[in-house]
């Protein structure tokens, strides 16, 4: 039942794309907040390129406001209106902009980008004021937070942030300032918290809120029929940071050693052709490595359930980007499939070695081959980490538990603002 204390509470969400197929955690969070009695008005920087199609999103898709689709003339008028009606907040935001541009370089691409986002922040602020929104929550600490931290003072409200991975490690400008300006700055892992603290960000503002899986989600019933050949699988965009090249090398080592194993790769991306060529160059046949293409989200669990082991050998890419804690690992654990991943970023907070999964070093194909071989040879190890993996998700990575924590943080920040 919704908490009575939340009745009448209206918050806004801002994210790069809502509801995007690539960011299910954002819209799932919005839907769960609704179930917990919090009304959410959704704002999207862009219209999603790949829009999610779940039936539960019908109302959200109708109501979301796509910020960058507003004409520039309209945005200019919004800036004038906010300046006249809320001059203190507008000038406070403008002061932030000047300080940020000075730090990033007066004549730079970054300065232009910040100015452009300030321009659109007035339109967001006008929408927030018209709807009587009490708090703005922003997903991703890069472009959406630029807009949010300028819009919030214009609208006379506080904002908070949920940071993930790329927005910190590759596109993490002004992070210390964003933490300081926020009511609170949530992130998905203790690894990320330490990363921010190393930048001298205020540790008292930084909160851990996991991106979890829907507690009502039920994995498909596992078939009692075993695979003829031990089947390793992975799901993800075919980009450098997923480490699929390391997985292909590991499988080739197992095949050369005479092990009966095959690899199924679900996903698409810029490295697809290169990965196929790599498999061929290593002498792997289509029976040993299968590229099954991108899967709709509602087909992912069925694919994972047919595997003997799920592997996601994440690594840091050449631009410094890396995954946070991929939700697909949680889904595999709930499908009762053992997982192998790498000692990178926040992943070991979910995949605890020899308890909820196996952890290997990034880019170490020999170590990865041994871990796969261990699960092939030891049913006891496999069963232990299947049970441990499912329990780990239930203990800390369920959606309702983490949304309840987020909701309390937001309500607390609203109460503090009102009492001041």
Coordinates of C-alpha atoms in Angstrom, one line a residue:
X1 CA 0.0 0.0 0.0
X2 CA 1.3 3.5 -0.7
X3 CA 2.7 5.4 2.3
X4 CA 0.3 8.1 3.4
X5 CA 3.2 10.4 4.0
X6 CA 3.8 10.4 0.2
X7 CA 0.3 11.4 -0.8
X8 CA 0.4 14.6 -2.8
X9 CA 4.2 14.3 -3.4
X10 CA 5.1 15.2 -7.0
X11 CA 8.7 14.9 -8.2
X12 CA 10.2 15.2 -11.6
X13 CA 12.6 12.8 -13.4
X14 CA 15.1 13.9 -16.0
X15 CA 17.1 11.4 -18.0
X16 CA 18.8 11.4 -21.5
X17 CA 16.0 9.3 -23.0
X18 CA 12.7 8.1 -21.5
X19 CA 11.6 5.4 -22.0
X20 CA 14.7 4.0 -23.7
X21 CA 15.2 0.4 -24.4
X22 CA 18.8 0.7 -23.3
X23 CA 17.9 2.2 -19.9
X24 CA 15.1 0.1 -18.5
X25 CA 16.2 0.9 -15.0
X26 CA 15.1 4.5 -15.4
X27 CA 11.5 3.8 -16.4
X28 CA 11.2 0.8 -14.1
X29 CA 12.1 3.1 -11.2
X30 CA 9.5 5.6 -12.3
X31 CA 6.8 2.9 -12.4
X32 CA 7.9 1.5 -9.0
X33 CA 7.7 5.0 -7.4
X34 CA 4.1 5.2 -8.7
X35 CA 3.3 1.9 -7.0
X36 CA 4.8 3.3 -3.8
X37 CA 2.6 6.4 -3.9
X38 CA 4.9 9.0 -5.4
X39 CA 3.7 10.8 -8.5
X40 CA 6.4 11.4 -11.1
X41 CA 6.5 13.9 -14.0
X42 CA 9.0 12.6 -16.6
X43 CA 11.3 14.8 -18.7
X44 CA 13.6 13.4 -21.4
X45 CA 16.5 15.4 -22.9
X46 CA 15.9 13.6 -26.3
X47 CA 13.2 11.4 -27.7
X48 CA 14.5 7.8 -27.5
X49 CA 16.0 6.3 -30.6
X50 CA 15.0 2.8 -29.5
X51 CA 11.8 3.2 -27.5
X52 CA 10.7 0.5 -25.0
X53 CA 7.5 -1.2 -25.9
X54 CA 6.1 -2.7 -22.7
X55 CA 2.4 -2.2 -22.2
X56 CA 3.0 -0.7 -18.8
X57 CA 4.6 2.3 -20.4
X58 CA 1.6 3.5 -22.3
X59 CA 0.8 6.5 -20.0
X60 CA 4.5 7.3 -19.5
X61 CA 5.1 7.6 -23.3
X62 CA 2.1 9.9 -23.6
X63 CA 3.1 12.2 -20.8
X64 CA 6.9 12.5 -21.1
X65 CA 8.2 15.9 -22.1
X66 CA 11.1 15.9 -24.6
X67 CA 13.1 18.9 -23.8
X68 CA 15.2 19.4 -26.9
X69 CA 12.1 19.2 -29.2
X70 CA 11.1 22.7 -27.9
X71 CA 11.8 25.4 -30.5
X72 CA 14.7 27.7 -29.7
X73 CA 12.3 30.7 -30.0
X74 CA 10.1 29.2 -27.3
X75 CA 13.1 28.5 -25.2
X76 CA 14.3 32.1 -25.5
X77 CA 10.9 33.3 -24.3
X78 CA 11.0 30.8 -21.4
X79 CA 14.4 32.4 -20.3
X80 CA 12.8 35.9 -20.4
X81 CA 9.7 34.7 -18.4
X82 CA 11.9 33.0 -15.7
X83 CA 14.2 36.0 -15.5
X84 CA 11.2 38.3 -14.9
X85 CA 9.1 36.0 -12.6
X86 CA 12.0 34.4 -10.6
X87 CA 15.0 36.7 -11.0
X88 CA 16.9 35.5 -7.9
X89 CA 16.9 31.9 -9.0
X90 CA 17.7 32.7 -12.6
X91 CA 20.7 34.9 -11.6
X92 CA 21.9 32.2 -9.1
X93 CA 21.9 29.7 -12.0
X94 CA 23.6 32.2 -14.3
X95 CA 26.3 32.6 -11.6
X96 CA 26.8 28.9 -11.6
X97 CA 27.1 28.9 -15.3
X98 CA 29.8 31.6 -15.3
X99 CA 31.8 29.8 -12.6
X100 CA 31.5 26.5 -14.6
X101 CA 32.5 28.1 -17.9
X102 CA 35.5 29.7 -16.3
X103 CA 36.7 26.4 -14.9
X104 CA 36.1 24.5 -18.2
X105 CA 37.6 27.2 -20.4
X106 CA 35.9 30.4 -21.6
X107 CA 36.4 29.5 -25.3
X108 CA 35.9 25.8 -25.5
X109 CA 33.4 23.2 -26.6
X110 CA 32.6 22.5 -23.0
X111 CA 31.7 26.1 -22.4
X112 CA 29.4 26.2 -25.4
X113 CA 27.7 23.0 -24.2
X114 CA 27.1 24.3 -20.8
X115 CA 25.6 27.5 -22.2
X116 CA 23.3 25.5 -24.5
X117 CA 22.1 23.4 -21.5
X118 CA 21.5 26.5 -19.4
X119 CA 19.4 27.9 -22.2
X120 CA 17.2 24.8 -22.1
X121 CA 17.2 24.7 -18.3
X122 CA 14.8 27.7 -18.3
X123 CA 12.2 25.7 -20.3
X124 CA 12.6 22.8 -17.8
X125 CA 12.2 25.3 -14.9
X126 CA 9.1 26.7 -16.3
X127 CA 7.5 23.3 -16.7
X128 CA 8.5 22.4 -13.1
X129 CA 7.0 25.6 -11.7
X130 CA 3.8 25.2 -13.7
X131 CA 3.3 21.6 -12.4
X132 CA 4.2 22.6 -8.8
X133 CA 7.0 19.9 -8.8
X134 CA 8.6 19.6 -5.3
X135 CA 11.9 18.0 -6.3
X136 CA 13.9 17.1 -9.4
X137 CA 15.7 13.8 -9.6
X138 CA 18.2 13.4 -12.5
X139 CA 19.6 10.1 -13.9
X140 CA 23.2 10.4 -15.2
X141 CA 25.7 12.9 -14.0
X142 CA 26.7 14.4 -17.4
X143 CA 24.3 16.3 -19.7
X144 CA 21.0 15.8 -17.8
X145 CA 22.6 17.0 -14.5
X146 CA 24.0 20.1 -16.3
X147 CA 20.5 21.0 -17.2
X148 CA 19.1 20.0 -13.8
X149 CA 21.5 21.9 -11.7
X150 CA 20.7 25.1 -13.6
X151 CA 17.0 24.5 -13.7
X152 CA 16.5 23.7 -10.0
X153 CA 17.3 27.2 -8.7
X154 CA 15.2 28.8 -11.4
X155 CA 12.3 26.7 -10.2
X156 CA 13.0 27.2 -6.5
X157 CA 13.5 23.5 -5.7
X158 CA 16.3 21.1 -4.9
X159 CA 17.7 18.5 -7.3
X160 CA 19.4 15.1 -6.8
X161 CA 21.4 12.9 -9.0
X162 CA 21.7 9.1 -9.7
X163 CA 25.2 8.5 -11.3
X164 CA 26.1 5.2 -13.0
X165 CA 29.3 4.6 -15.0
X166 CA 30.1 6.3 -18.3
X167 CA 28.8 9.6 -16.8
X168 CA 31.5 9.4 -14.1
X169 CA 34.5 7.7 -15.7
X170 CA 34.4 9.1 -19.3
X171 CA 32.2 12.1 -19.2
X172 CA 32.6 13.2 -15.6
X173 CA 33.1 17.0 -15.7
X174 CA 32.3 19.3 -12.7
X175 CA 31.6 16.3 -10.5
X176 CA 32.8 17.9 -7.3
X177 CA 30.5 20.9 -8.0
X178 CA 27.5 18.7 -8.9
X179 CA 27.8 16.8 -5.6
X180 CA 28.1 20.1 -3.6
X181 CA 25.0 21.6 -5.3
X182 CA 22.8 18.6 -5.1
X183 CA 20.5 17.7 -2.2
X184 CA 22.1 14.3 -2.4
X185 CA 24.2 12.5 -5.0
X186 CA 23.2 8.9 -5.3
X187 CA 25.3 6.3 -7.1
X188 CA 25.1 2.6 -7.7
X189 CA 28.2 1.3 -5.9
X190 CA 30.7 1.9 -3.2
X191 CA 33.4 1.8 -5.9
X192 CA 31.7 4.9 -7.4
X193 CA 31.5 6.5 -4.0
X194 CA 35.2 6.1 -3.5
X195 CA 35.8 7.5 -7.0
X196 CA 33.9 10.6 -6.1
X197 CA 35.5 11.0 -2.8
X198 CA 39.0 10.8 -4.4
X199 CA 37.9 13.9 -6.4
X200 CA 37.3 15.6 -3.0
X201 CA 33.5 15.5 -3.4
X202 CA 31.6 15.9 -0.2
X203 CA 31.2 12.4 1.2
X204 CA 28.2 13.4 3.3
X205 CA 26.2 14.1 0.1
X206 CA 27.0 10.7 -1.6
X207 CA 24.5 7.9 -1.1
X208 CA 24.3 4.3 -2.4
X209 CA 21.2 3.5 -4.3
X210 CA 21.4 0.3 -6.4
X211 CA 19.9 -0.1 -9.8
X212 CA 17.8 -3.3 -9.1
X213 CA 15.6 -5.8 -10.8
X214 CA 11.8 -5.8 -10.5
X215 CA 10.9 -7.9 -7.5
X216 CA 7.7 -9.1 -9.4
X217 CA 9.8 -10.3 -12.4
X218 CA 9.6 -14.1 -12.8
X219 CA 12.3 -15.9 -14.8
X220 CA 11.1 -18.5 -17.3
X221 CA 10.9 -22.1 -16.0
X222 CA 14.2 -23.8 -16.6
X223 CA 14.1 -26.8 -18.8
X224 CA 15.1 -30.1 -17.1
X225 CA 16.8 -31.1 -20.4
X226 CA 20.5 -30.5 -20.4
X227 CA 22.4 -29.0 -23.3
X228 CA 24.3 -31.6 -25.4
X229 CA 27.3 -29.4 -25.2
X230 CA 28.3 -27.1 -22.3
X231 CA 26.9 -23.7 -23.3
X232 CA 28.5 -20.4 -22.4
X233 CA 26.6 -17.3 -23.2
X234 CA 26.7 -13.5 -22.9
X235 CA 24.4 -10.6 -23.6
X236 CA 25.4 -7.0 -24.3
X237 CA 26.3 -4.4 -26.7
X238 CA 29.3 -5.4 -28.8
X239 CA 31.6 -2.7 -27.7
X240 CA 35.1 -2.7 -26.2
X241 CA 34.2 -2.4 -22.5
X242 CA 32.2 -5.7 -22.6
X243 CA 35.4 -7.7 -23.1
X244 CA 33.8 -10.2 -25.6
X245 CA 37.2 -10.5 -27.4
X246 CA 38.7 -11.9 -24.2
X247 CA 35.8 -14.4 -23.9
X248 CA 36.3 -15.6 -27.5
X249 CA 40.0 -16.2 -26.8
X250 CA 39.1 -18.1 -23.6
X251 CA 36.7 -20.3 -25.5
X252 CA 39.3 -21.0 -28.2
X253 CA 41.7 -22.2 -25.5
X254 CA 39.1 -24.6 -24.1
X255 CA 38.3 -25.9 -27.6
X256 CA 42.0 -26.4 -28.3
X257 CA 42.3 -28.3 -25.0
X258 CA 39.6 -30.7 -26.3
X259 CA 36.8 -29.4 -24.1
X260 CA 33.3 -29.7 -25.6
X261 CA 32.0 -26.2 -25.2
X262 CA 30.2 -23.6 -27.3
X263 CA 29.6 -19.9 -27.0
X264 CA 26.5 -17.9 -27.8
X265 CA 26.8 -14.1 -28.1
X266 CA 23.6 -12.1 -28.0
X267 CA 23.9 -8.5 -29.0
X268 CA 24.9 -6.1 -31.7
X269 CA 27.3 -3.2 -32.0
X270 CA 30.2 -1.6 -33.8
X271 CA 32.6 -4.5 -33.0
X272 CA 30.4 -7.3 -34.4
X273 CA 32.3 -7.8 -37.6
X274 CA 35.7 -7.6 -35.9
X275 CA 34.6 -10.2 -33.3
X276 CA 33.4 -12.5 -36.0
X277 CA 36.7 -12.2 -37.8
X278 CA 38.5 -12.8 -34.5
X279 CA 36.6 -16.1 -34.0
X280 CA 37.4 -17.2 -37.6
X281 CA 41.1 -16.3 -37.2
X282 CA 41.2 -18.5 -34.1
X283 CA 39.8 -21.4 -36.0
X284 CA 36.5 -21.4 -34.2
X285 CA 33.6 -22.8 -36.2
X286 CA 29.9 -21.7 -36.1
X287 CA 29.3 -24.7 -33.9
X288 CA 31.8 -23.3 -31.3
X289 CA 30.8 -19.6 -31.5
X290 CA 27.3 -18.4 -32.5
X291 CA 26.3 -14.7 -32.9
X292 CA 22.6 -14.6 -32.3
X293 CA 22.1 -10.9 -32.8
X294 CA 20.3 -8.4 -30.6
X295 CA 17.4 -9.6 -28.4
X296 CA 14.3 -7.8 -27.3
X297 CA 14.4 -7.3 -23.6
X298 CA 11.5 -9.7 -23.0
X299 CA 13.6 -12.5 -24.7
X300 CA 16.8 -12.0 -22.7
X301 CA 15.7 -14.1 -19.7
X302 CA 14.7 -17.0 -22.0
X303 CA 18.1 -16.9 -23.7
X304 CA 20.0 -16.8 -20.4
X305 CA 17.9 -19.6 -18.9
X306 CA 19.1 -22.0 -21.7
X307 CA 22.8 -21.5 -20.7
X308 CA 25.1 -23.5 -18.5
X309 CA 27.0 -20.4 -17.5
X310 CA 26.6 -16.6 -18.1
X311 CA 29.9 -14.7 -18.7
X312 CA 30.4 -10.9 -18.8
X313 CA 34.1 -10.2 -18.9
X314 CA 33.9 -6.4 -18.5
X315 CA 37.1 -4.3 -18.9
X316 CA 38.1 -0.6 -19.1
X317 CA 38.0 0.6 -22.7
X318 CA 40.6 2.8 -24.4
X319 CA 38.6 6.0 -23.4
X320 CA 38.5 5.0 -19.7
X321 CA 34.9 3.9 -19.8
X322 CA 33.7 0.8 -17.9
X323 CA 30.5 -0.8 -16.7
X324 CA 29.1 -0.1 -13.3
X325 CA 27.1 -3.1 -12.1
X326 CA 25.3 -4.5 -15.2
X327 CA 21.7 -5.4 -14.5
X328 CA 22.0 -8.4 -16.8
X329 CA 24.2 -10.1 -14.2
X330 CA 21.3 -9.8 -11.7
X331 CA 18.9 -11.2 -14.2
X332 CA 21.2 -14.2 -14.9
X333 CA 21.4 -14.8 -11.1
X334 CA 17.6 -14.8 -10.8
X335 CA 17.4 -17.2 -13.8
X336 CA 19.5 -19.6 -11.6
X337 CA 22.4 -19.6 -14.0
X338 CA 25.9 -19.2 -12.6
X339 CA 27.8 -16.1 -13.5
X340 CA 31.4 -15.2 -14.2
X341 CA 32.5 -11.6 -14.4
X342 CA 35.6 -9.4 -13.7
X343 CA 37.1 -7.6 -10.8
X344 CA 36.2 -4.2 -12.1
X345 CA 34.2 -1.2 -10.9
X346 CA 31.3 -2.2 -8.7
X347 CA 30.9 -5.7 -10.1
X348 CA 32.5 -7.5 -7.1
X349 CA 29.8 -5.9 -4.9
X350 CA 27.3 -8.1 -6.7
X351 CA 29.4 -11.0 -7.9
X352 CA 31.2 -12.0 -4.7
X353 CA 33.9 -14.5 -5.7
X354 CA 33.0 -18.2 -4.9
X355 CA 29.8 -17.1 -3.2
X356 CA 27.5 -15.4 -5.7
X357 CA 29.6 -16.0 -8.8
X358 CA 33.2 -16.3 -10.0
X359 CA 35.5 -13.2 -10.5
X360 CA 38.5 -13.1 -12.8
X361 CA 40.9 -10.4 -13.8
X362 CA 39.9 -8.2 -16.7
X363 CA 41.4 -9.2 -20.1
X364 CA 42.8 -12.4 -18.6
X365 CA 41.7 -15.2 -21.0
X366 CA 43.6 -17.9 -19.2
X367 CA 42.0 -17.1 -15.9
X368 CA 38.6 -17.0 -17.6
X369 CA 39.1 -20.4 -19.3
X370 CA 40.0 -21.9 -15.9
X371 CA 36.8 -20.4 -14.3
X372 CA 34.6 -21.8 -17.1
X373 CA 36.4 -25.1 -16.7
X374 CA 35.8 -25.1 -13.0
X375 CA 32.0 -24.8 -13.5
X376 CA 32.2 -27.6 -16.2
X377 CA 33.9 -29.9 -13.8
X378 CA 32.4 -29.1 -10.4
X379 CA 28.6 -29.4 -10.0
X380 CA 28.9 -28.6 -6.4
X381 CA 30.6 -25.2 -7.2
X382 CA 28.0 -24.5 -9.8
X383 CA 25.1 -25.2 -7.4
X384 CA 26.7 -23.2 -4.6
X385 CA 27.1 -20.0 -6.6
X386 CA 23.6 -20.4 -8.2
X387 CA 22.1 -20.4 -4.7
X388 CA 24.4 -17.6 -3.6
X389 CA 23.8 -15.5 -6.6
X390 CA 20.0 -15.6 -6.3
X391 CA 20.3 -14.7 -2.6
X392 CA 22.6 -11.8 -3.3
X393 CA 20.1 -10.2 -5.6
X394 CA 17.3 -10.7 -3.2
X395 CA 19.3 -9.2 -0.3
X396 CA 20.4 -6.0 -2.0
X397 CA 19.5 -5.6 -5.6
X398 CA 15.7 -5.7 -5.7
X399 CA 13.9 -2.7 -7.3
X400 CA 11.4 -2.0 -4.5
X401 CA 13.9 -1.9 -1.7
X402 CA 16.2 0.6 -3.5
X403 CA 13.3 2.7 -4.7
X404 CA 12.0 2.9 -1.2
X405 CA 15.4 4.1 -0.1
X406 CA 15.5 6.7 -2.9
X407 CA 12.0 7.9 -2.0
X408 CA 13.0 8.5 1.7
X409 CA 16.1 10.5 0.6
X410 CA 13.9 12.7 -1.6
X411 CA 11.2 13.2 1.1
X412 CA 13.9 14.1 3.6
X413 CA 15.5 16.7 1.2
X414 CA 12.0 18.2 0.6
X415 CA 11.3 18.4 4.4
X416 CA 14.7 20.1 5.0
X417 CA 14.0 22.7 2.3
X418 CA 10.6 23.4 3.7
X419 CA 11.9 23.8 7.2
X420 CA 14.6 26.3 6.2

